[in-house]
Coordinates of C-alpha atoms in Angstrom, one line a residue:
X1 CA -56.3 -22.4 -81.9
X2 CA -52.5 -20.4 -83.2
X3 CA -50.0 -18.9 -80.8
X4 CA -51.3 -15.5 -81.8
X5 CA -54.7 -15.8 -81.2
X6 CA -54.6 -18.0 -77.4
X7 CA -52.1 -14.8 -76.7
X8 CA -54.7 -12.4 -77.6
X9 CA -57.3 -14.4 -75.6
X10 CA -54.8 -14.6 -72.4
X11 CA -54.5 -11.3 -72.7
X12 CA -57.9 -9.7 -72.7
X13 CA -57.8 -12.1 -68.7
X14 CA -54.8 -9.5 -67.8
X15 CA -55.3 -6.5 -65.5
X16 CA -56.1 -3.5 -67.5
X17 CA -57.1 -5.2 -70.4
X18 CA -59.9 -3.1 -69.6
X19 CA -58.5 -0.2 -69.8
X20 CA -59.4 2.5 -72.8
X21 CA -58.1 5.6 -71.3
X22 CA -55.1 6.6 -72.8
X23 CA -53.9 8.5 -69.7
X24 CA -54.1 5.3 -67.8
X25 CA -51.4 2.8 -67.1
X26 CA -51.9 -1.2 -66.3
X27 CA -50.5 -2.6 -63.2
X28 CA -47.2 -4.6 -63.2
X29 CA -47.0 -7.9 -65.3
X30 CA -43.9 -9.6 -63.5
X31 CA -41.9 -11.1 -66.4
X32 CA -42.2 -14.1 -63.6
X33 CA -45.9 -14.5 -64.9
X34 CA -45.9 -14.3 -68.9
X35 CA -47.7 -16.5 -70.4
X36 CA -44.6 -18.8 -71.9
X37 CA -41.9 -18.1 -69.3
X38 CA -38.2 -19.0 -69.4
X39 CA -38.0 -22.8 -69.2
X40 CA -34.8 -22.9 -67.6
X41 CA -32.2 -19.5 -66.0
X42 CA -29.3 -18.2 -67.7
X43 CA -27.5 -21.4 -68.1
X44 CA -24.6 -19.9 -69.0
X45 CA -23.3 -18.1 -65.0
X46 CA -22.5 -20.5 -62.5
X47 CA -22.5 -18.7 -58.5
X48 CA -20.9 -21.6 -56.3
X49 CA -21.4 -19.6 -53.3
X50 CA -18.6 -20.7 -50.0
X51 CA -19.5 -20.5 -46.0
X52 CA -16.7 -19.3 -44.1
X53 CA -16.7 -23.1 -42.7
X54 CA -16.4 -24.1 -46.1
X55 CA -13.7 -21.6 -46.8
X56 CA -11.7 -22.2 -43.4
X57 CA -12.0 -25.7 -44.8
X58 CA -10.4 -25.6 -47.9
X59 CA -8.1 -23.1 -47.1
X60 CA -6.4 -25.6 -44.6
X61 CA -6.5 -29.0 -46.7
X62 CA -5.0 -26.9 -49.8
X63 CA -2.4 -26.3 -47.4
X64 CA -1.8 -30.7 -47.7
X65 CA -3.5 -30.7 -51.3
X66 CA -3.0 -28.8 -53.7
X67 CA 0.4 -28.7 -53.4
X68 CA 0.7 -32.7 -53.9
X69 CA -2.0 -32.9 -56.8
X70 CA 0.1 -30.1 -59.0
X71 CA 3.7 -33.0 -58.5
X72 CA 1.4 -35.6 -59.1
X73 CA -0.3 -34.1 -62.3
X74 CA 3.4 -32.4 -63.3
X75 CA 4.3 -35.9 -63.2
X76 CA 2.0 -37.7 -64.5
X77 CA 1.9 -35.2 -67.7
X78 CA 6.1 -36.3 -67.9
X79 CA 5.8 -39.1 -68.0
X80 CA 2.6 -39.4 -70.6
X81 CA 5.0 -37.4 -72.8
X82 CA 7.3 -40.1 -73.7
X83 CA 4.1 -42.2 -75.1
X84 CA 3.0 -39.0 -76.5
X85 CA 6.5 -38.7 -78.9
X86 CA 6.3 -42.6 -80.0
X87 CA 2.8 -42.4 -80.7
X88 CA 3.0 -39.4 -83.5
X89 CA 6.6 -39.4 -84.5
X90 CA 7.0 -38.6 -88.4
X91 CA 3.1 -38.3 -88.1
X92 CA 1.7 -34.5 -89.2
X93 CA -0.4 -32.6 -87.4
X94 CA -3.4 -33.0 -89.9
X95 CA -3.3 -36.6 -90.0
X96 CA -4.3 -38.5 -93.6
X97 CA -4.8 -42.1 -92.5
X98 CA -4.6 -43.5 -89.0
X99 CA -2.0 -44.6 -87.3
X100 CA -1.6 -48.3 -86.8
X101 CA 1.1 -51.0 -85.7
X102 CA 3.0 -51.0 -83.4
X103 CA 3.3 -47.6 -82.3
X104 CA -0.7 -47.8 -81.1
X105 CA -0.4 -51.1 -79.9
X106 CA 2.5 -49.7 -76.9
X107 CA 1.7 -46.0 -76.8
X108 CA -2.6 -46.7 -76.5
X109 CA -2.8 -49.0 -73.3
X110 CA -0.4 -46.8 -71.6
X111 CA -2.1 -43.3 -72.8
X112 CA -4.7 -44.7 -71.0
X113 CA -2.9 -46.1 -68.1
X114 CA -2.1 -42.7 -67.5
X115 CA -4.9 -40.5 -68.1
X116 CA -7.2 -42.7 -65.2
X117 CA -4.1 -42.0 -63.3
X118 CA -3.9 -37.7 -63.8
X119 CA -7.7 -38.1 -63.1
X120 CA -6.9 -39.9 -59.3
X121 CA -4.1 -37.2 -59.4
X122 CA -6.7 -34.5 -59.2
X123 CA -9.4 -35.9 -56.5
X124 CA -12.1 -37.1 -58.7
X125 CA -13.0 -40.4 -57.4
X126 CA -14.9 -41.7 -61.6
X127 CA -17.7 -44.1 -60.9
X128 CA -18.5 -45.4 -64.4
X129 CA -21.8 -47.1 -65.7
X130 CA -22.8 -49.3 -68.6
X131 CA -20.0 -50.3 -71.3
X132 CA -18.6 -48.3 -74.2
X133 CA -19.8 -49.1 -77.6
X134 CA -17.4 -51.2 -79.9
X135 CA -16.5 -49.1 -83.3
X136 CA -18.0 -51.2 -85.5
X137 CA -21.2 -50.0 -83.0
X138 CA -21.3 -46.4 -82.5
X139 CA -18.2 -44.8 -84.5
X140 CA -19.6 -41.6 -82.9
X141 CA -20.0 -40.4 -79.1
X142 CA -21.5 -37.6 -77.5
X143 CA -21.9 -36.4 -74.7
X144 CA -23.6 -33.8 -72.1
X145 CA -24.0 -31.8 -70.8
X146 CA -20.3 -30.6 -71.6
X147 CA -20.2 -27.9 -68.7
X148 CA -16.0 -28.0 -67.9
X149 CA -12.2 -28.5 -69.0
X150 CA -13.1 -31.8 -66.5
X151 CA -15.1 -33.7 -68.9
X152 CA -12.1 -34.3 -70.3
X153 CA -12.9 -37.9 -67.8
X154 CA -15.3 -39.0 -70.4
X155 CA -12.2 -38.8 -73.5
X156 CA -10.6 -41.1 -71.1
X157 CA -13.6 -43.3 -69.8
X158 CA -14.1 -44.0 -73.2
X159 CA -10.8 -45.5 -74.0
X160 CA -8.9 -41.9 -75.6
X161 CA -11.0 -41.6 -78.9
X162 CA -10.5 -39.1 -81.0
X163 CA -11.7 -35.6 -80.9
X164 CA -12.6 -32.2 -82.4
X165 CA -10.2 -29.6 -81.6
X166 CA -8.5 -26.0 -82.3
X167 CA -5.9 -26.4 -84.8
X168 CA -4.2 -23.9 -82.7
X169 CA -4.1 -26.3 -79.2
X170 CA -1.6 -28.8 -81.0
X171 CA 1.0 -26.0 -80.4
X172 CA 0.8 -25.9 -77.0
X173 CA 4.1 -27.1 -75.2
X174 CA 3.8 -30.7 -73.8
X175 CA -0.5 -30.7 -74.3
X176 CA -0.4 -30.2 -77.9
X177 CA 1.8 -33.2 -78.1
X178 CA -0.8 -35.4 -76.4
X179 CA -3.3 -34.0 -78.1
X180 CA -2.2 -35.2 -81.0
X181 CA -1.5 -38.5 -79.3
X182 CA -5.4 -39.3 -80.0
X183 CA -5.3 -37.9 -83.4
X184 CA -8.3 -35.2 -83.1
X185 CA -10.2 -33.6 -85.8
X186 CA -8.7 -29.9 -85.7
X187 CA -10.7 -26.7 -86.6
X188 CA -9.3 -23.9 -88.4
X189 CA -10.2 -20.7 -87.2
X190 CA -8.8 -18.8 -90.2
X191 CA -10.3 -21.1 -93.3
X192 CA -12.9 -20.0 -93.8
X193 CA -14.1 -23.8 -95.4
X194 CA -13.2 -25.3 -91.7
X195 CA -16.7 -25.6 -91.1
X196 CA -17.2 -27.6 -94.6
X197 CA -13.8 -29.3 -94.3
X198 CA -14.4 -30.6 -90.2
X199 CA -17.8 -32.1 -91.0
X200 CA -16.2 -34.3 -94.3
X201 CA -12.9 -35.6 -91.8
X202 CA -16.1 -36.7 -89.6
X203 CA -17.8 -38.1 -91.9
X204 CA -14.6 -39.5 -93.5
X205 CA -13.8 -41.4 -90.1
X206 CA -17.7 -42.4 -89.3
X207 CA -18.2 -44.4 -91.9
X208 CA -14.2 -45.5 -92.2
X209 CA -15.5 -49.2 -90.8
X210 CA -13.6 -49.3 -87.8
X211 CA -10.8 -47.4 -89.4
X212 CA -10.0 -44.9 -87.7
X213 CA -10.8 -44.2 -83.7
X214 CA -13.9 -43.3 -82.8
X215 CA -15.0 -39.6 -81.9
X216 CA -16.4 -37.9 -79.2
X217 CA -18.3 -34.5 -79.6
X218 CA -19.6 -32.8 -77.1
X219 CA -22.7 -31.6 -79.3
X220 CA -23.7 -28.5 -77.5
X221 CA -21.0 -26.8 -78.6
X222 CA -20.1 -24.5 -75.8
X223 CA -20.5 -25.1 -71.0
X224 CA -23.6 -24.5 -69.4
X225 CA -24.2 -24.8 -65.7
X226 CA -26.0 -28.5 -65.8
X227 CA -29.5 -26.6 -65.6
X228 CA -30.4 -27.6 -68.8
X229 CA -28.8 -29.5 -72.7
X230 CA -29.3 -26.4 -74.8
X231 CA -29.4 -26.7 -78.7
X232 CA -27.2 -29.8 -80.3
X233 CA -25.0 -29.2 -83.4
X234 CA -25.4 -31.7 -86.0
X235 CA -22.2 -32.1 -87.3
X236 CA -21.9 -35.6 -85.2
X237 CA -25.1 -36.5 -86.9
X238 CA -24.6 -36.0 -90.0
X239 CA -23.0 -39.1 -91.5
X240 CA -26.0 -41.0 -90.3
X241 CA -24.5 -43.6 -88.2
X242 CA -25.5 -45.3 -85.0
X243 CA -23.8 -42.8 -81.9
X244 CA -23.8 -44.0 -78.1
X245 CA -24.6 -41.1 -75.6
X246 CA -22.7 -40.4 -72.7
X247 CA -24.4 -38.9 -69.6
X248 CA -22.1 -36.7 -67.5
X249 CA -23.0 -36.0 -63.5
X250 CA -20.9 -34.1 -60.9
X251 CA -22.9 -35.2 -57.7
X252 CA -21.0 -33.1 -55.2
X253 CA -21.7 -30.6 -52.2
X254 CA -20.0 -27.9 -53.9
X255 CA -19.5 -27.0 -57.6
X256 CA -16.0 -26.8 -57.3
X257 CA -15.7 -27.5 -61.7
X258 CA -18.4 -25.6 -63.5
X259 CA -17.0 -23.3 -65.9
X260 CA -19.1 -21.0 -67.9
X261 CA -18.9 -17.4 -69.4
X262 CA -20.3 -16.1 -66.4
X263 CA -17.8 -17.0 -62.5
X264 CA -14.6 -19.1 -62.0
X265 CA -11.6 -18.9 -64.5
X266 CA -9.1 -22.0 -65.3
X267 CA -6.9 -21.1 -62.8
X268 CA -9.6 -20.7 -59.6
X269 CA -11.3 -23.9 -60.5
X270 CA -8.3 -25.9 -61.2
X271 CA -7.3 -24.3 -57.3
X272 CA -10.8 -24.9 -55.6
X273 CA -10.7 -28.2 -56.6
X274 CA -7.2 -29.7 -55.9
X275 CA -8.4 -28.1 -52.0
X276 CA -11.5 -30.6 -51.9
X277 CA -11.0 -34.4 -50.5
X278 CA -12.3 -35.7 -53.3
X279 CA -14.6 -34.2 -56.5
X280 CA -17.3 -37.1 -57.5
X281 CA -17.8 -37.9 -61.4
X282 CA -20.0 -39.6 -63.4
X283 CA -20.1 -41.0 -66.2
X284 CA -22.4 -43.5 -68.3
X285 CA -22.4 -45.1 -71.0
X286 CA -26.3 -45.2 -72.4
X287 CA -27.5 -47.6 -75.1
X288 CA -26.2 -47.0 -78.4
X289 CA -28.9 -44.9 -80.4
X290 CA -29.1 -45.6 -84.2
X291 CA -30.9 -43.3 -87.1
X292 CA -34.0 -44.5 -88.8
X293 CA -34.0 -43.3 -92.4
X294 CA -35.3 -40.1 -91.8
X295 CA -32.5 -38.9 -89.3
X296 CA -30.1 -40.4 -92.1
X297 CA -31.1 -37.3 -93.9
X298 CA -32.1 -35.2 -91.9
X299 CA -29.3 -34.9 -88.4
X300 CA -31.4 -32.3 -86.8
X301 CA -34.4 -34.3 -86.4
X302 CA -31.6 -37.3 -85.1
X303 CA -30.1 -34.3 -83.0
X304 CA -33.0 -33.5 -81.3
X305 CA -34.0 -37.4 -80.8
X306 CA -30.6 -38.0 -78.9
X307 CA -31.0 -34.7 -77.1
X308 CA -34.5 -35.6 -75.8
X309 CA -33.0 -39.1 -74.2
X310 CA -30.7 -37.6 -72.8
X311 CA -32.0 -34.5 -70.8
X312 CA -34.7 -37.8 -69.8
X313 CA -32.1 -39.7 -68.2
X314 CA -30.4 -36.3 -66.8
X315 CA -34.5 -35.4 -65.4
X316 CA -33.4 -32.5 -67.4
X317 CA -35.6 -29.4 -69.8
X318 CA -34.1 -28.7 -73.0
X319 CA -33.9 -25.7 -74.1
X320 CA -32.9 -23.6 -77.8
X321 CA -29.8 -21.8 -76.8
X322 CA -26.8 -21.7 -78.4
X323 CA -22.9 -20.2 -78.6
X324 CA -24.9 -17.4 -80.4
X325 CA -26.2 -16.9 -76.8
X326 CA -23.4 -16.1 -75.1
X327 CA -22.1 -14.1 -78.1
X328 CA -25.0 -11.6 -77.3
X329 CA -25.0 -12.7 -74.2
X330 CA -21.3 -10.7 -73.5
X331 CA -21.9 -8.6 -76.6
X332 CA -25.6 -7.2 -73.9
X333 CA -22.4 -7.0 -70.8
X334 CA -19.6 -4.9 -73.2
X335 CA -22.6 -2.6 -73.7
X336 CA -23.2 -1.8 -69.8
X337 CA -26.8 -4.1 -70.6
X338 CA -28.3 -6.4 -68.2
X339 CA -26.1 -10.2 -70.2
X340 CA -29.8 -12.0 -69.6
X341 CA -30.8 -9.1 -72.0
X342 CA -29.0 -11.4 -74.6
X343 CA -30.2 -14.9 -73.8
X344 CA -33.7 -15.0 -76.6
X345 CA -32.9 -19.2 -77.6
X346 CA -31.4 -17.0 -80.9
X347 CA -31.4 -19.9 -83.3
X348 CA -35.3 -20.5 -83.1
X349 CA -36.0 -17.3 -82.8
X350 CA -33.5 -16.5 -85.7
X351 CA -35.2 -18.9 -88.0
X352 CA -38.9 -17.3 -87.3
X353 CA -37.8 -14.3 -88.0
X354 CA -35.2 -14.5 -90.7
X355 CA -32.6 -12.6 -88.1
X356 CA -28.9 -13.0 -88.3
X357 CA -26.0 -12.4 -86.1
X358 CA -24.8 -9.3 -87.6
X359 CA -28.6 -7.6 -87.8
X360 CA -28.9 -8.2 -84.2
X361 CA -25.4 -6.9 -82.9
X362 CA -26.8 -4.0 -84.4
X363 CA -29.8 -3.8 -83.5
X364 CA -28.3 -4.2 -80.0
X365 CA -26.0 -1.3 -80.3
X366 CA -28.8 1.3 -81.6
X367 CA -30.9 0.3 -78.5
X368 CA -28.5 0.5 -76.0
X369 CA -28.0 4.1 -77.2
X370 CA -31.6 4.5 -76.9
X371 CA -30.7 3.8 -73.1
X372 CA -27.9 5.5 -72.1
X373 CA -29.7 8.7 -74.1
X374 CA -32.9 8.3 -72.0
X375 CA -33.3 9.1 -68.8
X376 CA -31.4 6.7 -66.4
X377 CA -31.6 3.9 -68.9
X378 CA -35.5 4.1 -68.8
X379 CA -38.6 4.5 -71.4
X380 CA -42.0 5.1 -71.5
X381 CA -44.9 4.3 -73.3
X382 CA -45.0 6.8 -75.4
X383 CA -41.1 6.1 -76.8
X384 CA -41.5 2.2 -76.1
X385 CA -44.5 2.9 -78.9
X386 CA -42.6 5.1 -81.3
X387 CA -39.1 3.0 -81.4
X388 CA -42.0 0.0 -82.5
X389 CA -43.6 2.2 -84.9
X390 CA -46.8 1.3 -83.2
X391 CA -49.7 3.7 -81.9
X392 CA -50.8 3.3 -78.3
X393 CA -53.3 1.1 -77.2
X394 CA -54.2 -1.3 -74.2
X395 CA -52.9 -4.0 -76.2
X396 CA -49.4 -2.2 -76.6
X397 CA -49.3 -0.9 -72.9
X398 CA -50.1 -5.1 -71.9
X399 CA -46.7 -5.9 -73.4
X400 CA -45.3 -2.4 -72.2
X401 CA -46.4 -4.0 -68.6
X402 CA -45.3 -7.5 -69.4
X403 CA -41.2 -6.1 -69.3
X404 CA -41.7 -3.3 -66.7
X405 CA -40.2 -4.1 -63.1
X406 CA -41.7 -1.2 -61.4
X407 CA -44.8 0.8 -62.1
X408 CA -42.1 3.8 -63.6
X409 CA -41.2 3.9 -66.7
X410 CA -39.7 0.4 -68.2
X411 CA -36.0 -0.1 -68.8
X412 CA -36.6 -3.1 -72.0
X413 CA -34.3 -5.1 -72.6
X414 CA -33.2 -4.4 -75.7
X415 CA -32.9 -7.7 -77.0
X416 CA -36.1 -8.7 -76.7
X417 CA -37.7 -4.8 -77.9
X418 CA -35.8 -5.5 -81.2
X419 CA -37.1 -9.1 -81.8
X420 CA -40.4 -7.6 -80.9
X421 CA -40.0 -4.6 -83.4
X422 CA -38.9 -7.4 -86.6
X423 CA -41.2 -9.5 -85.9
X424 CA -44.5 -6.3 -86.2
X425 CA -43.3 -7.3 -90.2
X426 CA -42.4 -11.2 -90.6
X427 CA -45.1 -12.6 -88.5
X428 CA -48.2 -10.3 -89.1
X429 CA -49.7 -10.9 -92.4
X430 CA -51.0 -8.4 -94.1
X431 CA -54.7 -8.8 -93.9
X432 CA -54.1 -8.8 -90.1
X433 CA -55.8 -5.8 -88.3
X434 CA -53.5 -3.2 -86.4
X435 CA -55.2 -4.8 -83.2
X436 CA -54.1 -8.5 -84.8
X437 CA -50.8 -7.5 -85.5
X438 CA -50.5 -6.3 -81.8
X439 CA -51.3 -9.6 -80.8
X440 CA -49.3 -11.0 -82.9
X441 CA -46.0 -8.6 -81.0
X442 CA -47.7 -9.5 -78.0
X443 CA -47.2 -13.1 -78.7
X444 CA -43.9 -13.0 -79.7
X445 CA -42.7 -11.1 -77.0
X446 CA -43.9 -13.0 -74.6
X447 CA -42.1 -16.3 -76.0
X448 CA -39.1 -14.4 -75.3

């Protein structure tokens, strides 16, 4: 049975499905009771709640620990800087050849040691499980879930492999020199060919036969709250070489490390973390994953398999959220809409409905203006039908009820309304009847 047909069949069991009088409305169907509920809550927000006792403890410990740890961090970075200078002296920012010879033999072990000292000075207790693969075994490391800037501990535990970083970062005093020491793959925001050049550089290094250092990639591409694994970007899997997954866990009673799009700032997280007696982190190196012949030609398939293995080991779900969902979420917030209105697993939906970012942003503005012009940002069933360009029917009433939070006129999620309107064309072949099209509408709205 197709998903549209399945949705239509289930719709018949929804309270109010038998209602034929256009003046009556079916009972409310809570969003939580939808046929395809969201697999996880918003993965891009974090709300750490601290009780009074915890606040007092953090304050008292912070009086001693905060200045002490700040001093130790500064001292460690200053000690690491000369070794970074030795390693990168007379080398261009964008390397064309790997750094080898006596400089690497002297500076690399020292920087690794100081990297461990840096996390120790911040109060991290690092538990390492498994063993990092050699460059010949796995040219690429993929680490997840990516939830904080403290995830750099994976780089230290893996022996300082190269990383992908913005070109602007190497211009930062002190930190920029230390970043150059790991021979990063630099990405430029102003270069229109940056994405293609970055992929080509990753392929060149990954297939160099061990000439270049291994590459560490966070394939999610943005920070989450570790409640799930979002879509892996295929860049690390395009070379078609073996990869070694790295799992990151922070098994602490109080979460002071998660850095998401909505939550604590960089400075607040540093202060909170440094005021704790210690912070546990587990870095687990999983077995090397070698792509089969099909996966070598399909990096998305390879990325999906590796993500599923990592999610199974972490015992968390996977979702199709991407960085584009973050952009939609932020845009919704700027328009004074619920930020969750932007969380629609954009990549998956865009492929199904042939949508692009600019089009969705345009619809977001359009429906935000509709919400602003209506009474209290709410619309009734008639306006809902008008915006969807569909007649009022029992099935449309059921769709309306799915997004209704009360028996008052519904403030529909504008992104979902946009997606649903678009789906009327792409999800329904011309041969379908009006009710068949509405069944597909209902199915898509439920999936979102």
